[in-house]
Amino acid sequence: MSVRLSEGAIAAMLQGENISKPVLQVINTRAIATGNGPPRYRVLMSDGVNTLSSFMLATQLNSLVEDERLSAQCICRVNRFIVNSLKDGRRVVILMDLDVLKTADKVGGTIGNPVPYNEGQAQQRSSAPAANPAPSKPQQQNGNLSVAGPAAPKYLAPSNQFGKASAPSSVKTPGASQAKVVPIASLNPYQSKWTICARVTQKGQIRTWSNSRGEGKLFSIELVDESGEIRATAFNDQADKFFPLIELNKVYYFTKGNLKSANKQYTAVKNDYEITFTNETSVVPCDDAQHLPSVQFEFVSISDLENTPKDSIVDVIGICKSYEDVTKITVKANNREVSKRNVHLIDTSGKLVTATLWGNEAEQFDGSRQPVIAIKGARVSDFGGRSLSVLSSSTVVLNPDSPEAFKLRGWFDSEGQLLECASISDVRGGPVSGANTNWKTLFEAKSENLGQGDKADYFSCVGTVVHLRKENCMYQACPSQDCNKKVIDQQNGLYRCEKCDREFPSFKYRMMLLVTIADCLEYQWVTCFQESAEFILGQNAAFLGELKEKNEQAFEEVFQNANFKTYEFRIRVKLETYNDESRIKATAVDVKPVNYREYSKRLIASIRRNAQLG
C-alpha cells in the first residue's frame, strides 16, 4: 500500500488553515525530562516539503513510542492536534491522536527532500496580499480552537470533523483584552494562556492543613464543559479570593492557571491534568451557557458494590430509605470534632447500602420525604460489608433532574417501598439504625443455617415472648463503670472483683435473661443482656434486684406481665462449643417496639411474591 505525505501540511497547520488528518513522516523522536510527571516526547516530522521539530506527543500516546511503533521513518496520520503559542512566540503542535499507517521497517527512508520550516517566510508570504486582508483565523484542532495567535476566537462545541463547529466567541479578561475560549479536553501544561468556559459541578469546603513546612488552606472545584471535566484547586490567598465568588452549578470563564499532572489518589475526575489557581487567574461569570452539561454521573448499581474493590471511587443513585440522627465524633489526627450522619439508600436492585455524610452536609440533610440522592465520587469502604463515605471532593444532589432519578422515583412509589431489601452494609457489625435489613422468620433463619459459618450472622425478626426464665436472670456485678464482672461476697460487707483486684462496699445488678420467642412457624431461645432485658421487663435492674430481695411475689408478677408481648428483635447467631457439645447461641443485640407500618409493607410484599410464585 503506497502512502502519500500531505505536502504543505506543516505550513497549513501553523497558519491555522483548514486541514483534516494530515499524513506525516516521523524523522526523529526525543524524550524530554519532566521531573516526577510522565515522560514527554518531542517529535521531528516531515510533510515531504518541510520538517518541523516543534511537535509534542500527548502523554496518552506515550505507549506508541515505548512500544516502538512510533519511531524514525514511520508514517502516521494525525487525527487531532492543537497549536499552542509559547511565551517567547514560538509555536508548538500537540499531537492529541494519531494512527501509525506504516512502521519504520516498511518505509525505505526519508520521503522527498524536506527542508526545515521557516515561520518567518511563511508570515511574509501570508502578509503579501495586504491590499485586501482576509479576516484572521483562529487556530484549530479538528473543530476546536486553540489558544495561539492574536485574534479573538471563541470556544466551539467539540466536533468530530474539522471546520464543522459553530461560530467562534470570545471573552474579555479583566485587562480588557480578548481571550480565546478552548475546550477543557485541549488543556495541557504547554499552554501559557488559555480560557475555558465551564460549569462548576462540585465545590468543596475550605480545608486547612498544618505540617513541618507551615500552615495553609485550600478548596477544590470540579469543572465540566461539553468536551470533558477537570479539577481546580485554590490555595491560601486564592482560596480566600475565589471561594465566596464561585457558586455551585454556575458557569464561569476561567483564565490562566498552572496545569500539572492530576493526582488520581485524591480525585475521580477523568482528566490527566488539574488546574492550580495563581495570582494571574481570573474568574468571570458567564450568563449564556445553558448548553453546558451539569454534573456528569456514571452510576453503579448498589448490588454491584458488593464486588467493587475497597477504596474505589464510584457514582451511585438511590432512594433514601431511612436515615440516622447526626452524631459528633472526634478525629484523632487533629482532635477536631466533626458531624456525621448515616443514610441508607436503596435502588431497583433491591439492595441497600449505608452512605456516611460529614460536616455541613450531615447537619443540613433532610431525608424526611425519602428523596432521590445522587452521589458523585463516593469512596467504597469494606467496614461492615460494603458501605460508602462521602468525601470532601464528592458531590451530593437531592432529587436530580435526570431520567435515572425519575425512573427510580416511579419504581419506589409503585413497588420499591414495599420491598424487603437486603443490606450489603453492616453484615458483620451490629444493628443499622432505621434500616430494616435482612428480615427473616425464625424458620428461615434455622433452615438457612445462619450462624454455622466462621463468623457470626445477624438477622432481624418479629417475635412474641412466650416464656422468660427468671432463675439466675440476675447477678451481682462489679460497681466500676467499665467492669461488669461478677463479684464474690466476702461475707464481711465487702464484695471482691477478681478482674479489678479490689474489694467494694457495694455492687450493681446486671441481667442475663433467657427468653423464648416465637413467630407463626418456629421458636427460639434468645439471651438478652442488660438493656434488652430491661426493655422486655419494663423495669431497670436495680429495681428488680431490690424487688427480688424484698417482695418475691411482685418480682414474679413483673415476669408474668412481660409474657405474650411482641417486639422487633435484632439477633446475633453463632455456633459455640461447650464441653465438646456444639450448639447455636442466639443473642439479642437490639429489642424495640414493632413498627407496624413497615411490618405491614413487608407482609404485603411477601404476599405479592408468593402470589407470583403460585
Coordinates of N, CA, C and O in Angstrom, one line a residue, residues 163-330:
G163 N -13.7 21.9 11.1 CA -14.4 23.1 10.5 C -15.9 23.0 10.5 O -16.5 23.8 9.8
K164 N -16.5 22.1 11.2 CA -17.9 22.0 11.2 C -18.6 22.4 12.5 O -19.7 22.1 12.8
A165 N -17.8 23.2 13.3 CA -18.4 23.7 14.6 C -19.1 25.0 14.3 O -19.0 25.6 13.2
S166 N -19.7 25.5 15.4 CA -20.4 26.8 15.3 C -19.5 27.9 15.3 O -18.3 27.8 15.4
A167 N -20.0 29.1 15.2 CA -19.1 30.3 15.1 C -18.4 30.6 16.3 O -18.8 30.2 17.4
P168 N -17.1 31.2 16.2 CA -16.3 31.4 17.4 C -16.9 32.5 18.3 O -17.7 33.3 17.9
S169 N -16.5 32.5 19.6 CA -16.8 33.5 20.6 C -15.6 33.9 21.3 O -14.6 33.2 21.2
S170 N -15.7 35.0 22.1 CA -14.5 35.4 22.9 C -15.0 36.0 24.2 O -16.2 36.3 24.3
V171 N -14.1 36.2 25.1 CA -14.4 36.7 26.4 C -13.4 37.8 26.7 O -12.2 37.6 26.4
K172 N -13.8 38.9 27.3 CA -12.9 39.9 27.7 C -12.4 39.6 29.1 O -13.1 39.4 30.0
T173 N -11.1 39.6 29.2 CA -10.4 39.4 30.5 C -10.4 40.7 31.3 O -10.7 41.8 30.8
P174 N -10.1 40.7 32.6 CA -10.1 41.9 33.4 C -9.2 43.0 32.9 O -9.4 44.2 33.1
G175 N -8.2 42.6 32.1 CA -7.3 43.6 31.5 C -7.9 44.2 30.2 O -7.2 44.9 29.5
A176 N -9.1 43.9 29.9 CA -9.9 44.4 28.7 C -9.4 43.8 27.4 O -9.8 44.2 26.3
S177 N -8.5 42.8 27.4 CA -8.1 42.1 26.2 C -9.0 40.9 26.0 O -9.6 40.4 27.0
Q178 N -9.1 40.5 24.7 CA -10.0 39.4 24.4 C -9.1 38.1 24.5 O -8.0 38.1 24.0
A179 N -9.7 37.1 25.0 CA -9.0 35.8 25.1 C -9.9 34.7 24.4 O -11.1 34.7 24.4
K180 N -9.2 33.7 23.9 CA -9.8 32.6 23.3 C -10.4 31.6 24.3 O -9.9 31.5 25.4
V181 N -11.5 31.0 24.0 CA -12.1 30.0 24.8 C -11.9 28.7 24.2 O -12.2 28.4 23.1
V182 N -11.2 27.8 25.0 CA -10.8 26.5 24.4 C -11.5 25.4 25.2 O -11.9 25.6 26.4
P183 N -11.7 24.2 24.7 CA -12.3 23.1 25.4 C -11.4 22.6 26.5 O -10.2 22.6 26.4
I184 N -12.0 22.1 27.5 CA -11.2 21.5 28.6 C -10.3 20.4 28.1 O -9.2 20.2 28.6
A185 N -10.8 19.6 27.2 CA -10.1 18.4 26.7 C -8.8 18.8 26.1 O -7.8 18.0 26.0
S186 N -8.6 20.1 25.6 CA -7.4 20.5 25.0 C -6.4 21.1 25.9 O -5.2 21.4 25.5
L187 N -6.7 21.3 27.2 CA -5.7 21.9 28.2 C -4.6 20.9 28.4 O -4.7 19.7 28.5
N188 N -3.4 21.5 28.5 CA -2.2 20.8 28.7 C -1.1 21.7 29.3 O -1.2 22.9 29.2
P189 N -0.1 21.2 30.0 CA 0.9 22.0 30.7 C 1.7 22.9 29.7 O 2.5 23.8 30.2
Y190 N 1.6 22.7 28.4 CA 2.4 23.5 27.5 C 1.7 24.8 27.0 O 2.2 25.5 26.2
Q191 N 0.5 25.0 27.6 CA -0.2 26.3 27.2 C 0.1 27.3 28.3 O 0.0 27.0 29.5
S192 N 0.4 28.5 27.9 CA 0.7 29.6 28.8 C -0.5 30.5 29.0 O -0.7 31.0 30.1
K193 N -1.3 30.6 28.0 CA -2.5 31.4 28.0 C -3.7 30.6 27.5 O -3.7 30.0 26.5
W194 N -4.7 30.6 28.3 CA -5.9 29.9 27.9 C -7.1 30.4 28.7 O -7.0 31.0 29.8
T195 N -8.3 30.2 28.2 CA -9.6 30.5 28.8 C -10.5 29.4 28.5 O -10.7 28.9 27.4
I196 N -11.2 28.9 29.6 CA -12.2 27.9 29.4 C -13.6 28.4 29.9 O -13.6 29.3 30.8
C197 N -14.6 27.9 29.3 CA -16.0 28.2 29.8 C -16.6 27.0 30.3 O -16.8 26.0 29.6
A198 N -16.8 26.9 31.7 CA -17.1 25.7 32.3 C -18.1 25.9 33.4 O -18.2 26.9 34.0
R199 N -18.9 24.8 33.7 CA -19.8 24.8 34.8 C -19.2 24.2 36.0 O -18.5 23.2 35.9
V200 N -19.4 24.8 37.2 CA -18.9 24.2 38.5 C -19.9 23.1 38.9 O -21.0 23.4 39.4
T201 N -19.4 21.9 38.9 CA -20.3 20.8 39.3 C -20.0 20.3 40.7 O -20.7 19.4 41.2
Q202 N -18.9 20.7 41.3 CA -18.6 20.4 42.6 C -17.8 21.5 43.3 O -16.9 22.0 42.6
K203 N -18.1 21.8 44.5 CA -17.4 22.8 45.3 C -17.2 22.3 46.7 O -18.1 22.1 47.4
G204 N -15.9 22.1 47.1 CA -15.6 21.6 48.4 C -15.5 22.7 49.4 O -15.4 23.9 49.0
Q205 N -15.5 22.4 50.7 CA -15.3 23.4 51.7 C -13.9 23.8 51.8 O -13.0 23.1 51.4
I206 N -13.6 25.0 52.4 CA -12.2 25.3 52.6 C -11.6 24.4 53.7 O -12.2 24.3 54.8
R207 N -10.5 23.9 53.5 CA -9.8 23.0 54.4 C -8.5 23.6 54.8 O -7.8 24.3 54.0
T208 N -8.0 23.3 56.0 CA -6.8 23.9 56.4 C -5.8 22.7 56.7 O -6.2 21.6 56.9
W209 N -4.5 23.0 56.7 CA -3.5 22.0 57.0 C -2.4 22.6 57.8 O -2.2 23.9 57.7
S210 N -1.7 21.8 58.5 CA -0.5 22.3 59.3 C 0.5 21.2 59.3 O 0.1 20.0 59.8
N211 N 1.7 21.4 58.9 CA 2.7 20.4 59.0 C 4.1 21.1 59.2 O 4.1 22.3 59.5
S212 N 5.2 20.4 59.0 CA 6.5 20.9 59.3 C 6.9 22.1 58.4 O 7.7 22.9 58.7
R213 N 6.2 22.1 57.2 CA 6.5 23.2 56.2 C 5.7 24.4 56.4 O 5.9 25.4 55.8
G214 N 4.7 24.4 57.4 CA 3.9 25.6 57.6 C 2.4 25.2 57.6 O 2.0 24.1 57.7
E215 N 1.6 26.3 57.5 CA 0.2 26.1 57.5 C -0.4 26.7 56.3 O 0.2 27.5 55.5
G216 N -1.7 26.3 56.0 CA -2.3 26.8 54.8 C -3.8 26.4 54.7 O -4.3 25.7 55.6
K217 N -4.4 26.8 53.6 CA -5.8 26.5 53.4 C -6.0 26.3 51.9 O -5.2 26.7 51.1
L218 N -7.0 25.5 51.5 CA -7.3 25.3 50.1 C -8.8 24.9 50.0 O -9.5 24.5 50.9
F219 N -9.3 25.0 48.8 CA -10.6 24.4 48.4 C -10.5 24.0 46.9 O -9.7 24.6 46.2
S220 N -11.3 23.0 46.6 CA -11.2 22.5 45.2 C -12.6 22.5 44.6 O -13.6 22.5 45.3
I221 N -12.6 22.7 43.3 CA -13.8 22.6 42.5 C -13.6 21.7 41.3 O -12.5 21.3 40.9
E222 N -14.8 21.2 40.8 CA -14.7 20.4 39.5 C -15.5 21.1 38.5 O -16.6 21.7 38.7
L223 N -14.9 21.2 37.3 CA -15.4 21.9 36.2 C -15.7 21.0 35.0 O -15.0 20.0 34.8
V224 N -16.8 21.3 34.3 CA -17.2 20.5 33.1 C -17.6 21.3 32.0 O -18.3 22.4 32.2
D225 N -17.3 21.0 30.8 CA -17.9 21.5 29.6 C -18.2 20.4 28.6 O -18.2 19.2 29.1
E226 N -18.6 20.7 27.4 CA -19.0 19.6 26.5 C -17.9 18.6 26.1 O -18.2 17.6 25.6
S227 N -16.6 19.0 26.3 CA -15.6 18.2 25.9 C -15.0 17.3 27.0 O -14.4 16.3 26.8
G228 N -15.3 17.6 28.3 CA -14.8 16.8 29.4 C -14.8 17.6 30.7 O -15.6 18.5 30.9
E229 N -14.0 17.1 31.7 CA -14.1 17.7 33.0 C -12.6 17.8 33.5 O -11.7 17.2 33.0
I230 N -12.5 18.7 34.6 CA -11.1 18.9 35.2 C -11.3 19.4 36.6 O -12.4 20.0 36.9
R231 N -10.3 19.1 37.4 CA -10.4 19.6 38.8 C -9.5 20.8 38.9 O -8.4 20.9 38.3
A232 N -9.9 21.8 39.8 CA -9.1 23.0 40.0 C -9.0 23.2 41.5 O -10.0 23.0 42.2
T233 N -7.9 23.7 42.0 CA -7.7 23.9 43.4 C -7.1 25.3 43.6 O -6.2 25.8 42.9
A234 N -7.6 26.0 44.6 CA -7.1 27.3 45.0 C -6.5 27.2 46.4 O -7.1 26.6 47.3
F235 N -5.3 27.8 46.6 CA -4.6 27.8 47.9 C -4.5 29.2 48.5 O -4.4 30.2 47.8
N236 N -4.6 29.2 49.8 CA -4.3 30.4 50.6 C -5.0 31.6 50.1 O -6.2 31.7 50.2
D237 N -4.2 32.7 49.6 CA -4.9 33.9 49.2 C -5.9 33.7 48.1 O -6.9 34.3 48.1
Q238 N -5.6 32.8 47.2 CA -6.5 32.5 46.1 C -7.8 31.8 46.6 O -8.9 32.0 46.1
A239 N -7.6 31.0 47.7 CA -8.8 30.4 48.3 C -9.7 31.4 48.9 O -10.9 31.4 48.8
D240 N -9.1 32.4 49.6 CA -9.9 33.5 50.2 C -10.6 34.3 49.1 O -11.7 34.8 49.3
K241 N -9.9 34.5 48.0 CA -10.4 35.4 47.0 C -11.5 34.7 46.2 O -12.6 35.4 45.9
F242 N -11.4 33.5 45.8 CA -12.4 32.9 44.9 C -13.5 32.1 45.6 O -14.5 31.9 45.0
F243 N -13.3 31.7 46.9 CA -14.3 30.8 47.5 C -15.7 31.5 47.6 O -16.7 30.9 47.2
P244 N -15.7 32.8 48.0 CA -17.1 33.5 48.0 C -17.6 33.8 46.6 O -18.8 34.1 46.5
L245 N -16.8 33.8 45.6 CA -17.2 34.3 44.3 C -17.8 33.1 43.5 O -18.7 33.3 42.7
I246 N -17.3 31.9 43.7 CA -17.7 30.7 42.9 C -18.8 30.0 43.5 O -18.8 29.7 44.7
E247 N -19.9 29.8 42.7 CA -21.1 29.1 43.2 C -21.3 27.8 42.5 O -21.0 27.7 41.3
L248 N -21.8 26.8 43.2 CA -22.1 25.5 42.6 C -23.1 25.6 41.5 O -24.1 26.3 41.6
N249 N -22.8 24.9 40.4 CA -23.7 24.8 39.2 C -23.8 26.1 38.4 O -24.6 26.1 37.4
K250 N -23.0 27.1 38.7 CA -22.9 28.3 37.9 C -21.8 28.1 36.8 O -20.9 27.3 37.0
V251 N -21.9 28.9 35.8 CA -20.9 28.8 34.7 C -20.0 30.1 34.7 O -20.5 31.2 34.9
Y252 N -18.7 29.9 34.5 CA -17.8 30.9 34.5 C -16.7 30.8 33.4 O -16.5 29.7 32.9
Y253 N -16.1 31.9 33.1 CA -14.9 31.9 32.2 C -13.7 31.8 33.2 O -13.6 32.7 34.1
F254 N -12.9 30.8 33.1 CA -11.6 30.7 33.9 C -10.4 31.0 33.0 O -10.3 30.3 31.9
T255 N -9.6 31.9 33.3 CA -8.5 32.3 32.5 C -7.2 32.2 33.3 O -7.1 32.7 34.5
K256 N -6.2 31.5 32.8 CA -4.9 31.3 33.3 C -4.9 30.5 34.6 O -5.8 30.6 35.4
G257 N -3.8 29.7 34.8 CA -3.6 28.9 35.9 C -2.6 27.9 35.6 O -2.3 27.6 34.4
N258 N -1.9 27.3 36.6 CA -0.9 26.3 36.3 C -1.6 24.9 36.1 O -2.5 24.5 36.8
L259 N -1.1 24.2 35.1 CA -1.6 22.9 34.7 C -0.5 21.9 35.1 O 0.6 22.0 34.7
K260 N -0.9 20.8 35.8 CA 0.0 19.8 36.2 C -0.7 18.4 36.2 O -1.9 18.4 36.1
S261 N 0.1 17.4 36.2 CA -0.5 16.0 36.2 C -1.4 15.8 37.4 O -1.0 16.2 38.5
A262 N -2.5 15.2 37.2 CA -3.5 15.0 38.3 C -3.1 13.9 39.2 O -2.5 12.9 38.7
N263 N -3.3 14.1 40.5 CA -3.1 13.0 41.5 C -4.3 12.2 41.6 O -5.3 12.6 42.2
K264 N -4.4 11.0 41.0 CA -5.6 10.2 40.9 C -6.0 9.6 42.3 O -7.1 9.1 42.5
Q265 N -5.1 9.8 43.3 CA -5.4 9.3 44.6 C -6.5 10.1 45.3 O -7.2 9.7 46.1
Y266 N -6.6 11.4 44.9 CA -7.5 12.3 45.5 C -8.7 12.7 44.7 O -9.5 13.5 45.1
T267 N -8.8 12.2 43.5 CA -9.9 12.7 42.6 C -10.3 11.5 41.6 O -9.4 10.7 41.2
A268 N -11.6 11.5 41.3 CA -12.1 10.6 40.3 C -12.4 11.3 39.0 O -12.9 10.7 38.1
V269 N -12.0 12.6 38.9 CA -12.2 13.3 37.6 C -11.4 12.7 36.5 O -10.2 12.4 36.7
K270 N -12.0 12.5 35.4 CA -11.4 11.8 34.3 C -10.6 12.8 33.4 O -11.1 13.3 32.4
N271 N -9.4 13.2 33.9 CA -8.6 14.1 33.2 C -7.1 13.9 33.7 O -6.9 13.7 34.9
D272 N -6.2 13.9 32.8 CA -4.8 13.6 33.1 C -4.2 14.8 33.9 O -3.1 14.7 34.5
Y273 N -4.8 16.0 33.8 CA -4.3 17.2 34.4 C -5.3 17.8 35.3 O -6.4 17.5 35.4
E274 N -4.7 18.7 36.2 CA -5.6 19.5 37.0 C -5.0 20.9 37.1 O -3.8 21.2 36.8
I275 N -5.9 21.9 37.5 CA -5.5 23.3 37.5 C -5.2 23.8 38.9 O -6.0 23.4 39.8
T276 N -4.2 24.6 39.0 CA -4.0 25.3 40.3 C -4.1 26.8 40.0 O -3.4 27.3 39.1
F277 N -5.0 27.5 40.8 CA -5.2 28.9 40.6 C -3.9 29.7 41.0 O -3.2 29.3 42.0
T278 N -3.6 30.8 40.3 CA -2.4 31.6 40.6 C -2.9 33.1 40.8 O -4.1 33.4 40.6
N279 N -1.9 34.0 41.0 CA -2.2 35.4 41.1 C -2.8 35.9 39.8 O -3.4 37.0 39.8
E280 N -2.5 35.3 38.7 CA -2.9 35.7 37.3 C -4.3 35.1 37.0 O -4.9 35.5 35.9
T281 N -4.8 34.2 37.8 CA -6.1 33.6 37.4 C -7.2 34.6 37.5 O -7.3 35.4 38.5
S282 N -8.1 34.6 36.6 CA -9.4 35.4 36.7 C -10.6 34.5 36.5 O -10.5 33.5 35.7
V283 N -11.7 34.8 37.1 CA -12.9 34.1 37.1 C -14.0 35.1 36.8 O -14.3 36.0 37.5
V284 N -14.7 34.9 35.6 CA -15.7 35.9 35.1 C -17.0 35.1 34.9 O -17.0 34.1 34.2
P285 N -18.1 35.5 35.5 CA -19.4 34.8 35.3 C -19.8 34.8 33.8 O -19.5 35.7 33.1
C286 N -20.4 33.7 33.4 CA -21.0 33.6 32.0 C -22.5 33.4 32.1 O -22.9 32.4 32.8
D287 N -23.2 34.2 31.5 CA -24.7 34.2 31.7 C -25.4 33.4 30.5 O -26.5 33.1 30.6
D288 N -24.6 33.1 29.5 CA -25.2 32.5 28.3 C -24.5 31.2 28.0 O -23.7 31.0 27.1
A289 N -24.8 30.2 28.9 CA -24.1 28.9 28.7 C -25.0 27.7 29.1 O -24.6 26.8 29.8
Q290 N -26.3 27.8 28.7 CA -27.2 26.8 29.1 C -27.0 25.5 28.5 O -27.4 24.4 28.9
H291 N -26.2 25.5 27.4 CA -25.8 24.3 26.6 C -24.9 23.4 27.4 O -24.7 22.2 27.1
L292 N -24.1 24.0 28.4 CA -23.1 23.2 29.1 C -23.8 22.1 30.0 O -24.8 22.4 30.6
P293 N -23.2 20.9 30.0 CA -23.8 19.9 30.9 C -23.6 20.2 32.3 O -22.8 21.0 32.7
S294 N -24.5 19.6 33.2 CA -24.3 19.8 34.6 C -23.5 18.6 35.1 O -22.6 18.1 34.4
V295 N -23.7 18.1 36.3 CA -22.9 17.0 36.9 C -23.0 15.8 36.0 O -24.1 15.4 35.6
Q296 N -21.8 15.2 35.6 CA -21.8 14.0 34.8 C -21.6 12.8 35.7 O -20.6 12.7 36.5
F297 N -22.6 11.9 35.7 CA -22.6 10.7 36.5 C -22.3 9.4 35.7 O -22.7 9.4 34.5
E298 N -21.7 8.5 36.3 CA -21.6 7.1 35.7 C -22.0 6.2 36.9 O -21.2 5.6 37.6
F299 N -23.3 6.0 37.0 CA -23.9 5.3 38.1 C -23.5 3.8 38.2 O -23.5 3.1 37.1
V300 N -23.3 3.3 39.4 CA -23.0 1.9 39.6 C -24.2 1.4 40.5 O -24.6 2.0 41.4
S301 N -24.7 0.2 40.1 CA -25.8 -0.3 40.9 C -25.3 -0.7 42.3 O -24.2 -1.1 42.5
I302 N -26.2 -0.5 43.2 CA -25.9 -0.8 44.6 C -25.5 -2.3 44.8 O -24.5 -2.6 45.5
S303 N -26.1 -3.2 44.0 CA -25.8 -4.6 44.1 C -24.4 -4.9 43.6 O -23.7 -5.8 44.1
D304 N -23.9 -4.1 42.7 CA -22.6 -4.3 42.1 C -21.5 -3.8 43.1 O -20.3 -4.2 42.9
L305 N -21.8 -3.0 44.1 CA -20.9 -2.6 45.1 C -20.3 -3.7 45.9 O -19.2 -3.6 46.4
E306 N -21.0 -4.8 46.0 CA -20.5 -6.0 46.8 C -19.2 -6.5 46.2 O -18.4 -7.1 46.9
N307 N -19.0 -6.4 44.9 CA -17.8 -6.9 44.2 C -16.9 -5.7 43.8 O -15.9 -6.0 43.0
T308 N -17.1 -4.5 44.3 CA -16.3 -3.4 44.0 C -15.1 -3.3 45.0 O -15.3 -3.4 46.2
P309 N -13.9 -3.2 44.5 CA -12.7 -3.2 45.4 C -12.8 -2.0 46.4 O -13.4 -0.9 46.1
K310 N -12.3 -2.3 47.6 CA -12.2 -1.3 48.6 C -11.4 0.0 48.1 O -10.5 -0.1 47.3
D311 N -11.9 1.2 48.5 CA -11.3 2.5 48.2 C -11.6 2.9 46.8 O -11.1 3.9 46.3
S312 N -12.4 2.2 46.0 CA -12.8 2.6 44.7 C -13.7 3.9 44.8 O -14.4 4.0 45.8
I313 N -13.6 4.7 43.8 CA -14.4 5.9 43.8 C -15.6 5.7 42.8 O -15.3 5.4 41.6
V314 N -16.8 5.8 43.2 CA -18.0 5.4 42.4 C -19.0 6.5 42.5 O -19.1 7.3 43.4
D315 N -19.9 6.5 41.5 CA -21.1 7.3 41.5 C -22.3 6.4 41.7 O -22.5 5.3 41.1
V316 N -23.2 6.7 42.6 CA -24.4 5.9 43.0 C -25.6 6.8 43.0 O -25.5 8.0 43.3
I317 N -26.8 6.2 42.8 CA -28.1 6.9 42.9 C -29.0 5.9 43.7 O -29.0 4.7 43.4
G318 N -29.8 6.5 44.6 CA -30.7 5.6 45.4 C -31.7 6.5 46.1 O -31.6 7.7 46.2
I319 N -32.8 5.8 46.6 CA -33.8 6.4 47.4 C -33.3 6.4 48.8 O -32.8 5.4 49.3
C320 N -33.5 7.5 49.6 CA -33.2 7.5 51.0 C -34.3 6.7 51.7 O -35.4 7.2 52.1
K321 N -34.0 5.4 51.9 CA -35.0 4.5 52.6 C -35.2 4.9 54.1 O -36.3 5.0 54.6
S322 N -34.1 5.3 54.7 CA -34.1 5.8 56.1 C -32.8 6.5 56.4 O -31.8 6.4 55.6
Y323 N -32.7 7.2 57.5 CA -31.5 7.9 57.9 C -31.4 8.1 59.4 O -32.4 8.0 60.1
E324 N -30.2 8.3 59.9 CA -30.0 8.3 61.3 C -29.8 9.8 61.7 O -29.6 10.7 60.9
D325 N -29.8 10.0 63.0 CA -29.6 11.3 63.6 C -28.1 11.7 63.4 O -27.2 10.8 63.3
V326 N -27.8 13.0 63.5 CA -26.5 13.4 63.4 C -25.7 13.1 64.7 O -26.3 13.2 65.8
T327 N -24.5 12.6 64.6 CA -23.7 12.3 65.8 C -22.4 13.1 65.6 O -22.0 13.5 64.5
K328 N -21.7 13.3 66.7 CA -20.4 14.0 66.7 C -19.3 13.0 67.0 O -19.4 12.2 68.0
I329 N -18.2 13.1 66.2 CA -17.1 12.2 66.5 C -15.8 13.1 66.6 O -15.8 14.2 66.0
T330 N -14.8 12.7 67.3 CA -13.6 13.4 67.3 C -12.5 12.8 66.5 O -12.2 11.6 66.7

